[in-house]
């Protein structure tokens, strides 16, 4: 008998249709802790239907910015503060938690917050917003303050509005079309 913890991580895959038929794959259950195994199973099922197979490779791969040792987040914070010494330690800690070593890309060349562009509030700076738009497909205020950074609880209505105005002025034209 499975424990409650094991049961909540379980998932079921149901494939309806095969061969030349249009197939529908339903996924029931799963947790973030099983995403890699689940994704590999899904790709395996789809690949089998397409008659193409490749060995699973994600078991040894890291997520973007996750190229540091387990428990090494403090070292990432110190590395960010070394490269950007005038950055507030709490902002560096959030960057390390949110982006890992990938934060170095949008911090490059800055020695502190003055080099990160406009401050929208709660430690969210223009360079981070540009990174989110360019690399994480963020197109709306909600994408940024709720889905990507979780800063929404700390943002005032005026700060959200200010960020929205900035996005409207700075988003590439194609992204603006998708927003509407």
mmCIF file of C-alpha atoms in Angstrom:
data_model
loop_
_atom_site.group_PDB
_atom_site.id
_atom_site.type_symbol
_atom_site.label_atom_id
_atom_site.label_comp_id
_atom_site.label_asym_id
_atom_site.label_seq_id
_atom_site.Cartn_x
_atom_site.Cartn_y
_atom_site.Cartn_z
ATOM 1 C CA UNK A 1 0.000 0.000 0.000
ATOM 2 C CA UNK A 2 1.387 3.400 -1.040
ATOM 3 C CA UNK A 3 1.887 6.221 1.414
ATOM 4 C CA UNK A 4 -0.166 9.406 1.072
ATOM 5 C CA UNK A 5 2.951 11.230 -0.150
ATOM 6 C CA UNK A 6 3.600 8.619 -2.864
ATOM 7 C CA UNK A 7 -0.046 8.631 -3.917
ATOM 8 C CA UNK A 8 -0.141 12.405 -4.441
ATOM 9 C CA UNK A 9 2.911 12.179 -6.732
ATOM 10 C CA UNK A 10 1.401 9.432 -8.894
ATOM 11 C CA UNK A 11 0.079 10.178 -12.312
ATOM 12 C CA UNK A 12 -1.787 8.292 -14.995
ATOM 13 C CA UNK A 13 -1.282 8.676 -18.748
ATOM 14 C CA UNK A 14 -4.123 7.701 -21.085
ATOM 15 C CA UNK A 15 -3.560 7.663 -24.838
ATOM 16 C CA UNK A 16 -6.655 7.586 -27.034
ATOM 17 C CA UNK A 17 -5.985 6.846 -30.702
ATOM 18 C CA UNK A 18 -2.974 5.347 -32.403
ATOM 19 C CA UNK A 19 -1.244 4.974 -35.727
ATOM 20 C CA UNK A 20 -2.622 7.346 -38.346
ATOM 21 C CA UNK A 21 -5.447 8.447 -36.042
ATOM 22 C CA UNK A 22 -5.242 11.781 -34.298
ATOM 23 C CA UNK A 23 -4.245 10.861 -30.765
ATOM 24 C CA UNK A 24 -5.174 12.515 -27.500
ATOM 25 C CA UNK A 25 -2.928 12.106 -24.481
ATOM 26 C CA UNK A 26 -4.516 12.843 -21.104
ATOM 27 C CA UNK A 27 -2.369 13.310 -18.013
ATOM 28 C CA UNK A 28 -3.972 12.919 -14.600
ATOM 29 C CA UNK A 29 -2.098 13.824 -11.432
ATOM 30 C CA UNK A 30 1.603 14.407 -10.962
ATOM 31 C CA UNK A 31 3.612 16.919 -8.965
ATOM 32 C CA UNK A 32 6.511 19.229 -9.676
ATOM 33 C CA UNK A 33 8.820 16.681 -8.040
ATOM 34 C CA UNK A 34 7.977 14.114 -10.742
ATOM 35 C CA UNK A 35 7.933 16.453 -13.744
ATOM 36 C CA UNK A 36 11.081 15.012 -15.348
ATOM 37 C CA UNK A 37 9.961 11.380 -15.193
ATOM 38 C CA UNK A 38 6.480 12.366 -16.362
ATOM 39 C CA UNK A 39 7.864 14.402 -19.264
ATOM 40 C CA UNK A 40 10.112 11.558 -20.386
ATOM 41 C CA UNK A 41 7.189 9.118 -20.329
ATOM 42 C CA UNK A 42 5.018 11.526 -22.331
ATOM 43 C CA UNK A 43 7.737 12.087 -24.935
ATOM 44 C CA UNK A 44 8.288 8.333 -25.111
ATOM 45 C CA UNK A 45 4.596 7.736 -25.821
ATOM 46 C CA UNK A 46 4.490 10.454 -28.470
ATOM 47 C CA UNK A 47 7.752 9.283 -30.064
ATOM 48 C CA UNK A 48 6.423 5.722 -30.283
ATOM 49 C CA UNK A 49 3.402 7.019 -32.215
ATOM 50 C CA UNK A 50 5.702 8.906 -34.562
ATOM 51 C CA UNK A 51 7.994 5.884 -35.003
ATOM 52 C CA UNK A 52 10.993 7.809 -33.703
ATOM 53 C CA UNK A 53 12.891 6.910 -30.564
ATOM 54 C CA UNK A 54 15.723 8.602 -28.705
ATOM 55 C CA UNK A 55 17.278 7.736 -25.395
ATOM 56 C CA UNK A 56 16.137 9.750 -22.391
ATOM 57 C CA UNK A 57 18.690 12.425 -21.573
ATOM 58 C CA UNK A 58 17.129 14.702 -18.971
ATOM 59 C CA UNK A 59 18.155 12.673 -15.908
ATOM 60 C CA UNK A 60 21.586 14.290 -15.917
ATOM 61 C CA UNK A 61 20.562 17.692 -17.268
ATOM 62 C CA UNK A 62 20.108 20.778 -15.120
ATOM 63 C CA UNK A 63 17.421 23.396 -15.466
ATOM 64 C CA UNK A 64 18.601 26.803 -16.735
ATOM 65 C CA UNK A 65 20.604 28.464 -13.970
ATOM 66 C CA UNK A 66 20.690 25.259 -11.925
ATOM 67 C CA UNK A 67 24.320 24.472 -12.675
ATOM 68 C CA UNK A 68 25.500 24.504 -9.058
ATOM 69 C CA UNK A 69 25.838 21.888 -6.351
ATOM 70 C CA UNK A 70 22.817 20.881 -4.252
ATOM 71 C CA UNK A 71 22.670 23.224 -1.273
ATOM 72 C CA UNK A 72 24.885 25.700 -3.131
ATOM 73 C CA UNK A 73 22.404 28.583 -3.362
ATOM 74 C CA UNK A 74 24.332 30.592 -0.752
ATOM 75 C CA UNK A 75 27.439 30.362 -2.935
ATOM 76 C CA UNK A 76 25.408 31.662 -5.892
ATOM 77 C CA UNK A 77 24.274 34.638 -3.768
ATOM 78 C CA UNK A 78 27.883 35.383 -2.799
ATOM 79 C CA UNK A 79 28.976 35.087 -6.431
ATOM 80 C CA UNK A 80 26.269 37.539 -7.525
ATOM 81 C CA UNK A 81 27.290 39.967 -4.764
ATOM 82 C CA UNK A 82 30.948 39.619 -5.764
ATOM 83 C CA UNK A 83 30.122 40.533 -9.382
ATOM 84 C CA UNK A 84 27.597 43.214 -8.384
ATOM 85 C CA UNK A 85 28.805 44.474 -4.973
ATOM 86 C CA UNK A 86 26.285 47.298 -4.584
ATOM 87 C CA UNK A 87 23.302 44.982 -5.054
ATOM 88 C CA UNK A 88 21.118 44.610 -1.956
ATOM 89 C CA UNK A 89 21.733 41.152 -0.407
ATOM 90 C CA UNK A 90 17.981 40.401 -0.305
ATOM 91 C CA UNK A 91 17.719 41.125 -4.044
ATOM 92 C CA UNK A 92 20.742 38.900 -4.739
ATOM 93 C CA UNK A 93 19.135 36.140 -2.655
ATOM 94 C CA UNK A 94 15.875 36.407 -4.636
ATOM 95 C CA UNK A 95 17.791 36.334 -7.917
ATOM 96 C CA UNK A 96 19.664 33.221 -6.787
ATOM 97 C CA UNK A 97 16.403 31.487 -5.773
ATOM 98 C CA UNK A 98 14.546 32.533 -8.911
ATOM 99 C CA UNK A 99 17.210 32.357 -11.630
ATOM 100 C CA UNK A 100 20.238 30.612 -10.122
ATOM 101 C CA UNK A 101 23.395 31.279 -12.097
ATOM 102 C CA UNK A 102 21.323 32.612 -15.026
ATOM 103 C CA UNK A 103 20.970 35.877 -13.061
ATOM 104 C CA UNK A 104 24.563 36.636 -14.064
ATOM 105 C CA UNK A 105 23.341 37.234 -17.634
ATOM 106 C CA UNK A 106 21.089 40.157 -16.780
ATOM 107 C CA UNK A 107 23.408 41.489 -14.080
ATOM 108 C CA UNK A 108 26.420 41.533 -16.435
ATOM 109 C CA UNK A 109 28.297 44.810 -16.271
ATOM 110 C CA UNK A 110 26.280 46.275 -13.393
ATOM 111 C CA UNK A 111 27.954 46.928 -10.064
ATOM 112 C CA UNK A 112 24.721 47.676 -8.253
ATOM 113 C CA UNK A 113 21.092 48.624 -8.511
ATOM 114 C CA UNK A 114 21.886 51.931 -10.243
ATOM 115 C CA UNK A 115 23.078 49.913 -13.255
ATOM 116 C CA UNK A 116 19.939 47.772 -13.458
ATOM 117 C CA UNK A 117 17.679 50.439 -14.920
ATOM 118 C CA UNK A 118 14.342 51.542 -13.624
ATOM 119 C CA UNK A 119 13.151 50.200 -10.280
ATOM 120 C CA UNK A 120 9.497 49.173 -10.446
ATOM 121 C CA UNK A 121 9.206 48.207 -6.774
ATOM 122 C CA UNK A 122 9.913 45.260 -4.458
ATOM 123 C CA UNK A 123 13.397 44.762 -5.953
ATOM 124 C CA UNK A 124 12.170 44.375 -9.552
ATOM 125 C CA UNK A 125 14.443 46.260 -11.954
ATOM 126 C CA UNK A 126 14.282 46.952 -15.666
ATOM 127 C CA UNK A 127 17.042 44.477 -16.567
ATOM 128 C CA UNK A 128 15.152 41.648 -14.881
ATOM 129 C CA UNK A 129 11.962 42.610 -16.714
ATOM 130 C CA UNK A 130 13.864 42.672 -20.024
ATOM 131 C CA UNK A 131 15.229 39.198 -19.218
ATOM 132 C CA UNK A 132 11.729 37.904 -18.466
ATOM 133 C CA UNK A 133 10.324 39.323 -21.705
ATOM 134 C CA UNK A 134 13.189 38.035 -23.831
ATOM 135 C CA UNK A 135 13.834 34.644 -22.227
ATOM 136 C CA UNK A 136 10.683 33.618 -20.365
ATOM 137 C CA UNK A 137 7.979 34.936 -22.723
ATOM 138 C CA UNK A 138 6.535 37.317 -20.155
ATOM 139 C CA UNK A 139 4.162 39.753 -21.861
ATOM 140 C CA UNK A 140 1.920 41.097 -19.120
ATOM 141 C CA UNK A 141 2.218 42.531 -15.640
ATOM 142 C CA UNK A 142 0.596 39.333 -14.321
ATOM 143 C CA UNK A 143 3.203 37.212 -16.109
ATOM 144 C CA UNK A 144 5.941 39.133 -14.313
ATOM 145 C CA UNK A 145 4.613 39.819 -10.813
ATOM 146 C CA UNK A 146 2.582 36.628 -10.309
ATOM 147 C CA UNK A 147 3.805 33.863 -12.628
ATOM 148 C CA UNK A 148 7.551 34.535 -12.856
ATOM 149 C CA UNK A 149 8.643 36.437 -9.726
ATOM 150 C CA UNK A 150 5.786 36.083 -7.208
ATOM 151 C CA UNK A 151 6.256 39.762 -6.293
ATOM 152 C CA UNK A 152 2.563 40.546 -6.738
ATOM 153 C CA UNK A 153 1.885 40.529 -3.018
ATOM 154 C CA UNK A 154 4.499 43.226 -2.517
ATOM 155 C CA UNK A 155 3.499 45.414 -5.470
ATOM 156 C CA UNK A 156 1.062 48.286 -5.090
ATOM 157 C CA UNK A 157 -1.607 48.995 -7.695
ATOM 158 C CA UNK A 158 0.374 52.061 -8.803
ATOM 159 C CA UNK A 159 3.545 49.973 -9.248
ATOM 160 C CA UNK A 160 1.645 47.381 -11.306
ATOM 161 C CA UNK A 161 0.202 50.147 -13.450
ATOM 162 C CA UNK A 162 3.667 51.699 -13.907
ATOM 163 C CA UNK A 163 5.078 48.332 -15.002
ATOM 164 C CA UNK A 164 2.170 47.928 -17.432
ATOM 165 C CA UNK A 165 2.920 51.297 -19.031
ATOM 166 C CA UNK A 166 6.593 50.345 -19.374
ATOM 167 C CA UNK A 167 5.664 47.005 -20.982
ATOM 168 C CA UNK A 168 3.313 48.723 -23.440
ATOM 169 C CA UNK A 169 6.126 51.068 -24.463
ATOM 170 C CA UNK A 170 8.914 48.479 -24.640
ATOM 171 C CA UNK A 171 7.467 45.164 -25.779
ATOM 172 C CA UNK A 172 8.382 44.148 -29.323
ATOM 173 C CA UNK A 173 5.550 44.714 -31.814
ATOM 174 C CA UNK A 174 4.843 40.963 -32.253
ATOM 175 C CA UNK A 175 4.457 40.495 -28.498
ATOM 176 C CA UNK A 176 2.056 43.466 -28.370
ATOM 177 C CA UNK A 177 -0.112 41.798 -31.040
ATOM 178 C CA UNK A 178 -0.252 38.565 -29.010
ATOM 179 C CA UNK A 179 -1.284 40.510 -25.871
ATOM 180 C CA UNK A 180 -4.411 41.837 -27.588
#
